[in-house]
mmCIF file of C-alpha atoms in Angstrom:
data_model
loop_
_atom_site.group_PDB
_atom_site.id
_atom_site.type_symbol
_atom_site.label_atom_id
_atom_site.label_comp_id
_atom_site.label_asym_id
_atom_site.label_seq_id
_atom_site.Cartn_x
_atom_site.Cartn_y
_atom_site.Cartn_z
ATOM 1 C CA UNK A 96 5.140 23.385 -21.248
ATOM 2 C CA UNK A 97 1.749 25.155 -21.099
ATOM 3 C CA UNK A 98 1.138 27.690 -23.881
ATOM 4 C CA UNK A 99 -0.097 31.140 -22.904
ATOM 5 C CA UNK A 100 -2.915 32.676 -24.958
ATOM 6 C CA UNK A 101 -2.779 36.417 -25.454
ATOM 7 C CA UNK A 102 -5.703 38.537 -26.705
ATOM 8 C CA UNK A 103 -4.206 41.217 -28.937
ATOM 9 C CA UNK A 104 -6.224 44.320 -29.638
ATOM 10 C CA UNK A 105 -4.041 45.969 -32.260
ATOM 11 C CA UNK A 106 -1.058 45.177 -34.428
ATOM 12 C CA UNK A 107 1.004 47.654 -32.424
ATOM 13 C CA UNK A 108 0.372 45.719 -29.215
ATOM 14 C CA UNK A 109 1.349 42.509 -30.969
ATOM 15 C CA UNK A 110 4.638 43.996 -32.073
ATOM 16 C CA UNK A 111 5.274 45.435 -28.641
ATOM 17 C CA UNK A 112 4.936 42.117 -26.820
ATOM 18 C CA UNK A 113 6.523 39.845 -29.444
ATOM 19 C CA UNK A 114 9.993 40.208 -27.965
ATOM 20 C CA UNK A 115 8.708 39.302 -24.497
ATOM 21 C CA UNK A 116 6.883 36.238 -25.847
ATOM 22 C CA UNK A 117 9.986 34.966 -27.654
ATOM 23 C CA UNK A 118 12.050 35.563 -24.534
ATOM 24 C CA UNK A 119 9.543 33.628 -22.395
ATOM 25 C CA UNK A 120 9.582 30.703 -24.837
ATOM 26 C CA UNK A 121 13.363 30.605 -24.767
ATOM 27 C CA UNK A 122 13.385 30.604 -20.964
ATOM 28 C CA UNK A 123 10.864 27.765 -20.813
ATOM 29 C CA UNK A 124 12.762 25.760 -23.396
ATOM 30 C CA UNK A 125 15.894 26.219 -21.339
ATOM 31 C CA UNK A 126 14.077 24.911 -18.250
ATOM 32 C CA UNK A 127 12.835 21.882 -20.218
ATOM 33 C CA UNK A 128 16.339 21.178 -21.435
ATOM 34 C CA UNK A 129 17.649 21.337 -17.875
ATOM 35 C CA UNK A 130 14.979 18.861 -16.721
ATOM 36 C CA UNK A 131 15.711 16.536 -19.661
ATOM 37 C CA UNK A 132 19.447 16.637 -18.956
ATOM 38 C CA UNK A 133 18.792 15.934 -15.271
ATOM 39 C CA UNK A 134 16.692 12.870 -16.153
ATOM 40 C CA UNK A 135 19.308 11.651 -18.622
ATOM 41 C CA UNK A 136 22.078 12.140 -16.077
ATOM 42 C CA UNK A 137 20.142 10.165 -13.447
ATOM 43 C CA UNK A 138 19.561 7.338 -15.930
ATOM 44 C CA UNK A 139 23.236 7.278 -16.853
ATOM 45 C CA UNK A 140 24.222 7.248 -13.188
ATOM 46 C CA UNK A 141 21.931 4.295 -12.439
ATOM 47 C CA UNK A 142 23.074 2.397 -15.534
ATOM 48 C CA UNK A 143 26.704 3.025 -14.587
ATOM 49 C CA UNK A 144 26.012 1.532 -11.140
ATOM 50 C CA UNK A 145 24.581 -1.556 -12.821
ATOM 51 C CA UNK A 146 27.517 -1.880 -15.208
ATOM 52 C CA UNK A 147 30.003 -1.482 -12.338
ATOM 53 C CA UNK A 148 28.278 -4.179 -10.275
ATOM 54 C CA UNK A 149 28.130 -6.499 -13.291
ATOM 55 C CA UNK A 150 31.843 -6.012 -13.881
ATOM 56 C CA UNK A 151 32.599 -6.693 -10.197
ATOM 57 C CA UNK A 152 30.472 -9.855 -10.338
ATOM 58 C CA UNK A 153 32.128 -11.125 -13.517
ATOM 59 C CA UNK A 154 35.608 -10.527 -12.096
ATOM 60 C CA UNK A 155 34.909 -12.210 -8.738
ATOM 61 C CA UNK A 156 33.084 -15.134 -10.382
ATOM 62 C CA UNK A 157 36.126 -15.547 -12.637
ATOM 63 C CA UNK A 158 38.327 -16.009 -9.556
ATOM 64 C CA UNK A 159 39.664 -12.490 -9.054
ATOM 65 C CA UNK A 160 40.341 -11.569 -5.420
ATOM 66 C CA UNK A 161 38.741 -8.507 -3.872
ATOM 67 C CA UNK A 162 39.349 -6.812 -0.529
ATOM 68 C CA UNK A 163 36.672 -4.130 -0.997
ATOM 69 C CA UNK A 164 33.437 -3.750 0.959
ATOM 70 C CA UNK A 165 30.128 -1.902 0.783
ATOM 71 C CA UNK A 166 27.355 -0.973 3.179
ATOM 72 C CA UNK A 167 24.404 -3.313 3.580
ATOM 73 C CA UNK A 168 22.090 -0.744 1.992
ATOM 74 C CA UNK A 169 24.499 -0.271 -0.892
ATOM 75 C CA UNK A 170 24.546 -4.035 -1.462
ATOM 76 C CA UNK A 171 20.747 -4.148 -1.403
ATOM 77 C CA UNK A 172 20.456 -1.261 -3.875
ATOM 78 C CA UNK A 173 23.056 -2.730 -6.253
ATOM 79 C CA UNK A 174 21.301 -6.103 -6.259
ATOM 80 C CA UNK A 175 17.908 -4.414 -6.683
ATOM 81 C CA UNK A 176 19.043 -2.444 -9.727
ATOM 82 C CA UNK A 177 21.005 -5.264 -11.350
ATOM 83 C CA UNK A 178 18.580 -8.133 -10.698
ATOM 84 C CA UNK A 179 15.606 -6.196 -12.066
ATOM 85 C CA UNK A 180 17.772 -5.045 -14.985
ATOM 86 C CA UNK A 181 18.776 -8.600 -15.894
ATOM 87 C CA UNK A 182 15.732 -10.672 -14.955
ATOM 88 C CA UNK A 183 12.573 -8.547 -14.786
ATOM 89 C CA UNK A 184 10.409 -8.941 -17.883
ATOM 90 C CA UNK A 185 8.382 -5.900 -16.893
ATOM 91 C CA UNK A 186 7.867 -4.740 -20.490
ATOM 92 C CA UNK A 187 5.917 -7.922 -21.296
ATOM 93 C CA UNK A 188 2.123 -7.936 -20.735
ATOM 94 C CA UNK A 189 1.260 -10.702 -18.254
ATOM 95 C CA UNK A 190 -1.884 -12.811 -17.931
ATOM 96 C CA UNK A 191 -2.931 -14.902 -14.901
ATOM 97 C CA UNK A 192 -0.443 -12.962 -12.816
ATOM 98 C CA UNK A 193 0.216 -14.005 -9.236
ATOM 99 C CA UNK A 194 2.805 -13.201 -6.580
ATOM 100 C CA UNK A 195 5.550 -15.594 -5.578
ATOM 101 C CA UNK A 196 8.337 -15.377 -3.008
ATOM 102 C CA UNK A 197 11.762 -16.780 -2.323
ATOM 103 C CA UNK A 198 14.287 -16.101 0.434
ATOM 104 C CA UNK A 199 18.049 -15.563 0.344
ATOM 105 C CA UNK A 200 20.331 -15.833 3.350
ATOM 106 C CA UNK A 201 21.803 -12.614 4.658
ATOM 107 C CA UNK A 202 25.576 -12.254 4.291
ATOM 108 C CA UNK A 203 27.779 -11.773 7.349
ATOM 109 C CA UNK A 204 28.362 -8.158 8.401
ATOM 110 C CA UNK A 205 31.671 -6.854 9.717
ATOM 111 C CA UNK A 206 32.070 -4.724 12.837
ATOM 112 C CA UNK A 207 31.063 -1.619 10.887
ATOM 113 C CA UNK A 208 27.940 -3.232 9.448
ATOM 114 C CA UNK A 209 29.471 -3.588 5.991
ATOM 115 C CA UNK A 210 29.540 -6.507 3.548
ATOM 116 C CA UNK A 211 32.598 -7.657 1.651
ATOM 117 C CA UNK A 212 32.368 -7.371 -2.126
ATOM 118 C CA UNK A 213 32.870 -11.128 -2.388
ATOM 119 C CA UNK A 214 29.909 -11.793 -0.066
ATOM 120 C CA UNK A 215 27.755 -9.268 -1.945
ATOM 121 C CA UNK A 216 28.420 -11.118 -5.195
ATOM 122 C CA UNK A 217 27.790 -14.484 -3.525
ATOM 123 C CA UNK A 218 24.423 -13.116 -2.356
ATOM 124 C CA UNK A 219 23.593 -11.984 -5.883
ATOM 125 C CA UNK A 220 24.514 -15.422 -7.217
ATOM 126 C CA UNK A 221 22.149 -16.938 -4.631
ATOM 127 C CA UNK A 222 19.353 -14.719 -5.969
ATOM 128 C CA UNK A 223 19.895 -16.161 -9.442
ATOM 129 C CA UNK A 224 20.109 -19.736 -8.171
ATOM 130 C CA UNK A 225 16.838 -19.413 -6.237
ATOM 131 C CA UNK A 226 15.008 -17.908 -9.195
ATOM 132 C CA UNK A 227 16.381 -20.544 -11.561
ATOM 133 C CA UNK A 228 15.231 -23.390 -9.295
ATOM 134 C CA UNK A 229 11.810 -21.857 -8.800
ATOM 135 C CA UNK A 230 11.247 -21.297 -12.512
ATOM 136 C CA UNK A 231 12.467 -24.814 -13.315
ATOM 137 C CA UNK A 232 9.766 -26.248 -11.043
ATOM 138 C CA UNK A 233 6.960 -24.421 -12.866
ATOM 139 C CA UNK A 234 4.753 -26.831 -14.802
ATOM 140 C CA UNK A 235 1.714 -24.708 -15.656
ATOM 141 C CA UNK A 236 3.138 -22.242 -18.227
ATOM 142 C CA UNK A 237 3.658 -19.573 -15.554
ATOM 143 C CA UNK A 238 7.132 -19.062 -16.956
ATOM 144 C CA UNK A 239 7.568 -15.286 -16.873
ATOM 145 C CA UNK A 240 8.822 -13.253 -13.919
ATOM 146 C CA UNK A 241 9.000 -9.506 -13.287
ATOM 147 C CA UNK A 242 9.115 -6.680 -10.743
ATOM 148 C CA UNK A 243 11.358 -8.086 -8.005
ATOM 149 C CA UNK A 244 10.807 -6.480 -4.606
ATOM 150 C CA UNK A 245 13.847 -6.893 -2.361
ATOM 151 C CA UNK A 246 13.377 -6.372 1.356
ATOM 152 C CA UNK A 247 16.042 -6.738 4.012
ATOM 153 C CA UNK A 248 15.025 -8.678 7.133
ATOM 154 C CA UNK A 249 13.409 -6.963 10.097
ATOM 155 C CA UNK A 250 13.568 -8.188 13.665
ATOM 156 C CA UNK A 251 10.646 -10.370 14.695
ATOM 157 C CA UNK A 252 9.321 -11.014 11.173
ATOM 158 C CA UNK A 253 8.556 -14.354 9.532
ATOM 159 C CA UNK A 254 11.537 -14.095 7.204
ATOM 160 C CA UNK A 255 13.905 -14.155 10.190
ATOM 161 C CA UNK A 256 17.432 -13.411 8.995
ATOM 162 C CA UNK A 257 16.679 -13.906 5.315
ATOM 163 C CA UNK A 258 16.259 -11.386 2.514
ATOM 164 C CA UNK A 259 12.694 -11.582 1.172
ATOM 165 C CA UNK A 260 12.187 -11.410 -2.606
ATOM 166 C CA UNK A 261 8.603 -11.005 -3.853
ATOM 167 C CA UNK A 262 7.869 -10.937 -7.579
ATOM 168 C CA UNK A 263 5.129 -11.357 -10.176
ATOM 169 C CA UNK A 264 4.799 -14.710 -11.946
ATOM 170 C CA UNK A 265 2.610 -15.156 -15.008
ATOM 171 C CA UNK A 266 2.088 -16.074 -18.637
ATOM 172 C CA UNK A 267 2.202 -13.834 -21.677
ATOM 173 C CA UNK A 268 -1.089 -12.043 -22.284
ATOM 174 C CA UNK A 269 -2.329 -13.004 -25.737
ATOM 175 C CA UNK A 270 -5.218 -10.521 -25.648
ATOM 176 C CA UNK A 271 -4.561 -7.170 -27.430
ATOM 177 C CA UNK A 272 -2.728 -5.003 -24.906
ATOM 178 C CA UNK A 273 -3.345 -2.621 -23.400
ATOM 179 C CA UNK A 274 -7.113 -2.180 -23.351
ATOM 180 C CA UNK A 275 -8.033 1.436 -23.971
ATOM 181 C CA UNK A 276 -10.645 3.706 -22.499
ATOM 182 C CA UNK A 277 -13.517 3.048 -20.108
ATOM 183 C CA UNK A 278 -15.999 0.203 -20.477
ATOM 184 C CA UNK A 279 -18.950 0.540 -22.860
ATOM 185 C CA UNK A 280 -22.353 -1.056 -23.192
ATOM 186 C CA UNK A 281 -21.947 -4.814 -23.518
ATOM 187 C CA UNK A 282 -18.834 -4.951 -21.329
ATOM 188 C CA UNK A 283 -20.688 -6.883 -18.612
ATOM 189 C CA UNK A 284 -18.545 -9.543 -16.899
ATOM 190 C CA UNK A 285 -18.934 -12.114 -14.180
ATOM 191 C CA UNK A 286 -17.032 -11.037 -11.080
ATOM 192 C CA UNK A 287 -14.334 -13.777 -11.286
ATOM 193 C CA UNK A 288 -13.448 -17.455 -11.850
ATOM 194 C CA UNK A 289 -12.790 -16.801 -15.580
ATOM 195 C CA UNK A 290 -16.538 -17.102 -16.230
ATOM 196 C CA UNK A 291 -16.454 -14.612 -19.088
ATOM 197 C CA UNK A 292 -19.165 -12.185 -20.129
ATOM 198 C CA UNK A 293 -22.608 -12.253 -18.589
ATOM 199 C CA UNK A 294 -24.263 -13.206 -21.907
ATOM 200 C CA UNK A 295 -23.455 -16.862 -21.169
ATOM 201 C CA UNK A 296 -21.388 -17.242 -24.342
ATOM 202 C CA UNK A 297 -19.196 -20.213 -23.403
ATOM 203 C CA UNK A 298 -16.739 -19.448 -26.223
ATOM 204 C CA UNK A 299 -15.484 -16.307 -24.488
ATOM 205 C CA UNK A 300 -14.991 -17.713 -20.992
ATOM 206 C CA UNK A 301 -11.342 -16.724 -20.976
ATOM 207 C CA UNK A 302 -11.766 -13.623 -18.864
ATOM 208 C CA UNK A 303 -13.816 -12.021 -16.074
ATOM 209 C CA UNK A 304 -14.317 -8.645 -14.393
ATOM 210 C CA UNK A 305 -11.092 -8.917 -12.385
ATOM 211 C CA UNK A 306 -9.055 -9.721 -15.503
ATOM 212 C CA UNK A 307 -10.588 -6.893 -17.529
ATOM 213 C CA UNK A 308 -10.047 -4.331 -14.772
ATOM 214 C CA UNK A 309 -6.460 -5.494 -14.369
ATOM 215 C CA UNK A 310 -5.800 -4.888 -18.054
ATOM 216 C CA UNK A 311 -6.817 -1.272 -17.597
ATOM 217 C CA UNK A 312 -4.117 -0.757 -14.978
ATOM 218 C CA UNK A 313 -1.068 -2.451 -16.463
ATOM 219 C CA UNK A 314 1.985 -0.265 -17.006
ATOM 220 C CA UNK A 315 2.511 1.259 -20.439
ATOM 221 C CA UNK A 316 5.129 3.921 -21.220
ATOM 222 C CA UNK A 317 3.978 7.411 -22.072
ATOM 223 C CA UNK A 318 4.378 8.779 -25.603
ATOM 224 C CA UNK A 319 7.685 10.450 -24.704
ATOM 225 C CA UNK A 320 9.300 7.155 -23.689
ATOM 226 C CA UNK A 321 7.611 4.739 -26.091
ATOM 227 C CA UNK A 322 10.197 2.487 -27.713
ATOM 228 C CA UNK A 323 12.878 3.380 -25.138
ATOM 229 C CA UNK A 324 14.209 0.671 -22.834
ATOM 230 C CA UNK A 325 12.940 1.058 -19.282
ATOM 231 C CA UNK A 326 14.442 -0.193 -16.012
ATOM 232 C CA UNK A 327 12.896 -0.460 -12.558
ATOM 233 C CA UNK A 328 14.096 -0.615 -8.946
ATOM 234 C CA UNK A 329 12.819 -0.151 -5.396
ATOM 235 C CA UNK A 330 9.822 -2.380 -6.113
ATOM 236 C CA UNK A 331 7.183 -2.820 -3.405
ATOM 237 C CA UNK A 332 3.978 -4.880 -3.403
ATOM 238 C CA UNK A 333 1.003 -3.872 -1.260
ATOM 239 C CA UNK A 334 -2.380 -5.617 -1.135
ATOM 240 C CA UNK A 335 -5.476 -3.494 -0.440
ATOM 241 C CA UNK A 336 -9.052 -4.423 0.427
ATOM 242 C CA UNK A 337 -12.156 -2.244 0.600
ATOM 243 C CA UNK A 338 -13.930 -4.216 3.312
ATOM 244 C CA UNK A 339 -13.431 -4.731 7.036
ATOM 245 C CA UNK A 340 -12.179 -8.231 7.751
ATOM 246 C CA UNK A 341 -12.905 -9.125 11.398
ATOM 247 C CA UNK A 342 -11.667 -12.690 10.910
ATOM 248 C CA UNK A 343 -8.421 -11.413 9.366
ATOM 249 C CA UNK A 344 -8.613 -13.934 6.530
ATOM 250 C CA UNK A 345 -6.162 -11.882 4.466
ATOM 251 C CA UNK A 346 -3.813 -10.326 7.023
ATOM 252 C CA UNK A 347 -1.299 -9.071 4.451
ATOM 253 C CA UNK A 348 -3.942 -6.842 2.868
ATOM 254 C CA UNK A 349 -4.427 -3.286 4.106
ATOM 255 C CA UNK A 350 -8.010 -2.142 4.664
ATOM 256 C CA UNK A 351 -8.741 1.219 3.095
ATOM 257 C CA UNK A 352 -12.118 2.960 3.193
ATOM 258 C CA UNK A 353 -12.630 5.557 0.467
ATOM 259 C CA UNK A 354 -14.955 8.240 1.821
ATOM 260 C CA UNK A 355 -14.852 10.318 -1.382
ATOM 261 C CA UNK A 356 -16.711 7.867 -3.652
ATOM 262 C CA UNK A 357 -18.908 9.462 -6.299
ATOM 263 C CA UNK A 358 -20.415 6.147 -7.459
ATOM 264 C CA UNK A 359 -20.762 2.664 -6.013
ATOM 265 C CA UNK A 360 -20.603 1.587 -2.376
ATOM 266 C CA UNK A 361 -16.924 0.568 -2.377
ATOM 267 C CA UNK A 362 -13.921 1.257 -4.592
ATOM 268 C CA UNK A 363 -13.551 -2.508 -5.154
ATOM 269 C CA UNK A 364 -16.285 -5.067 -5.835
ATOM 270 C CA UNK A 365 -17.800 -6.759 -2.756
ATOM 271 C CA UNK A 366 -21.057 -8.705 -2.491
ATOM 272 C CA UNK A 367 -22.637 -11.292 -0.208
ATOM 273 C CA UNK A 368 -24.717 -13.867 -2.094
ATOM 274 C CA UNK A 369 -26.740 -16.932 -1.190
ATOM 275 C CA UNK A 370 -26.261 -20.276 -2.882
ATOM 276 C CA UNK A 371 -24.440 -20.677 -6.178
ATOM 277 C CA UNK A 372 -25.089 -17.216 -7.600
ATOM 278 C CA UNK A 373 -22.215 -15.733 -9.622
ATOM 279 C CA UNK A 374 -22.599 -11.921 -9.599
ATOM 280 C CA UNK A 375 -22.493 -10.047 -12.885
ATOM 281 C CA UNK A 376 -20.798 -6.641 -12.932
ATOM 282 C CA UNK A 377 -22.381 -4.397 -15.550
ATOM 283 C CA UNK A 378 -20.362 -1.969 -17.664
ATOM 284 C CA UNK A 379 -21.433 1.090 -15.668
ATOM 285 C CA UNK A 380 -20.376 -0.545 -12.399
ATOM 286 C CA UNK A 381 -17.085 -1.581 -14.045
ATOM 287 C CA UNK A 382 -16.553 2.088 -14.867
ATOM 288 C CA UNK A 383 -17.103 2.944 -11.200
ATOM 289 C CA UNK A 384 -14.220 0.690 -10.160
ATOM 290 C CA UNK A 385 -12.099 1.968 -13.041
ATOM 291 C CA UNK A 386 -12.719 5.565 -11.960
ATOM 292 C CA UNK A 387 -12.040 4.862 -8.272
ATOM 293 C CA UNK A 388 -8.746 3.088 -9.002
ATOM 294 C CA UNK A 389 -7.618 5.955 -11.196
ATOM 295 C CA UNK A 390 -8.364 8.486 -8.463
ATOM 296 C CA UNK A 391 -6.845 6.469 -5.606
ATOM 297 C CA UNK A 392 -3.861 4.858 -7.322
ATOM 298 C CA UNK A 393 -2.913 6.358 -10.673
ATOM 299 C CA UNK A 394 -3.333 10.029 -9.772
ATOM 300 C CA UNK A 395 -0.243 11.495 -8.098
ATOM 301 C CA UNK A 396 -2.639 13.052 -5.583
ATOM 302 C CA UNK A 397 -4.289 9.705 -4.869
ATOM 303 C CA UNK A 398 -4.311 8.447 -1.285
ATOM 304 C CA UNK A 399 -2.664 5.159 -2.340
ATOM 305 C CA UNK A 400 -0.320 6.472 -5.046
ATOM 306 C CA UNK A 401 2.892 6.130 -3.015
ATOM 307 C CA UNK A 402 4.300 2.935 -1.520
ATOM 308 C CA UNK A 403 4.077 3.066 2.298
ATOM 309 C CA UNK A 404 7.442 1.308 2.780
ATOM 310 C CA UNK A 405 9.554 2.308 -0.236
ATOM 311 C CA UNK A 406 8.038 5.675 -1.130
ATOM 312 C CA UNK A 407 8.049 4.511 -4.767
ATOM 313 C CA UNK A 408 5.179 5.730 -6.966
ATOM 314 C CA UNK A 409 2.351 3.602 -8.358
ATOM 315 C CA UNK A 410 3.522 1.416 -11.263
ATOM 316 C CA UNK A 411 0.610 -0.966 -11.979
ATOM 317 C CA UNK A 412 -1.923 -3.093 -10.152
ATOM 318 C CA UNK A 413 -3.646 -6.463 -10.321
ATOM 319 C CA UNK A 414 -7.299 -6.923 -9.395
ATOM 320 C CA UNK A 415 -7.819 -10.352 -7.788
ATOM 321 C CA UNK A 416 -11.081 -12.178 -7.155
ATOM 322 C CA UNK A 417 -11.617 -13.987 -3.867
ATOM 323 C CA UNK A 418 -14.481 -15.714 -2.103
ATOM 324 C CA UNK A 419 -15.084 -17.216 1.301
ATOM 325 C CA UNK A 420 -18.259 -18.935 2.429
ATOM 326 C CA UNK A 421 -20.118 -19.593 5.676
ATOM 327 C CA UNK A 422 -22.611 -22.340 4.965
ATOM 328 C CA UNK A 423 -24.693 -21.212 1.992
ATOM 329 C CA UNK A 424 -23.673 -17.561 2.314
ATOM 330 C CA UNK A 425 -20.620 -16.528 0.285
ATOM 331 C CA UNK A 426 -18.688 -13.267 0.145
ATOM 332 C CA UNK A 427 -17.451 -12.660 -3.412
ATOM 333 C CA UNK A 428 -15.075 -9.777 -3.768
ATOM 334 C CA UNK A 429 -12.107 -8.107 -5.407
ATOM 335 C CA UNK A 430 -8.791 -7.170 -3.832
ATOM 336 C CA UNK A 431 -6.126 -4.967 -5.353
ATOM 337 C CA UNK A 432 -2.397 -5.786 -5.333
ATOM 338 C CA UNK A 433 -0.431 -2.657 -6.210
ATOM 339 C CA UNK A 434 3.078 -2.675 -7.598
ATOM 340 C CA UNK A 435 5.056 0.409 -6.635
ATOM 341 C CA UNK A 436 8.355 1.028 -8.416
ATOM 342 C CA UNK A 437 10.755 3.711 -9.530
ATOM 343 C CA UNK A 438 11.531 3.735 -13.241
ATOM 344 C CA UNK A 439 14.234 5.182 -15.436
ATOM 345 C CA UNK A 440 14.966 5.029 -19.140
ATOM 346 C CA UNK A 441 18.027 4.568 -21.317
ATOM 347 C CA UNK A 442 19.138 2.441 -24.236
ATOM 348 C CA UNK A 443 21.954 -0.090 -24.001
ATOM 349 C CA UNK A 444 25.277 1.562 -24.714
#
């Protein structure tokens, strides 16, 4: 609630308006309470959906018969909510994050396009089986998973008749988290490849410009929700690039040209070099990318703040380094993979 500042000329004026000020404060407090209750009610409703689906799953897995059904979208939403609730470690800071994918077969639809409750639960069980197998095959400490994006199949796509599940895989970030504030003098990093700072100190080659920028854009709860359990759903991943790619080397990435830049040539790092040069990004240039990402992604008015498919708001993003070479000429650059997600809060009951 914004406070209004009144300039009072005399004590009499102060007395005259005091009743109005108190009344205004009461009205605003009432509006805040209504908003808070609305948020709490939405959280309770979503949690109740999760609990109901969990109960249905436990009963059917225990051998109980069911003759109920649900729409395909309802099945997708129930699995989205419950799977992220049970398996997404989104509150844990990740390092070396990357995207992974698995596919789950679509259940059979009846004449009305609905799914039986038994088939919906079987599909959920298949989600868990696929994730368990994938995580069991990991042998490089990438043993954490979060932010599961669940997309139903579309005609003519690579996934065919399967449900596509994209998620983030990574290790726990052992660096103090999150980093705070913009970069300062001395925060000069090589562009990628975990080459560390540009001062050639080999003892700190555990990071790079992409890693440090990523840390600035990892999700952290606001002060109001700090310490409260959070839950996510309707996750969507979108990859963005700030350069035109005539050879379409990264077809899943969307090209976006920011014409409102106030510093730098692009909103993500991009440079063509000759030979074995490893570009160094100085602290002031790092701040350019930090500023651009805040304006494009984090701001609710940003051009890339909302997921193009899900309509979910920006949640966090990962800055990735990439390079491709033609003879002795190499393009060294950053891409941005944005996680969009809806979030709600509520403690376990």
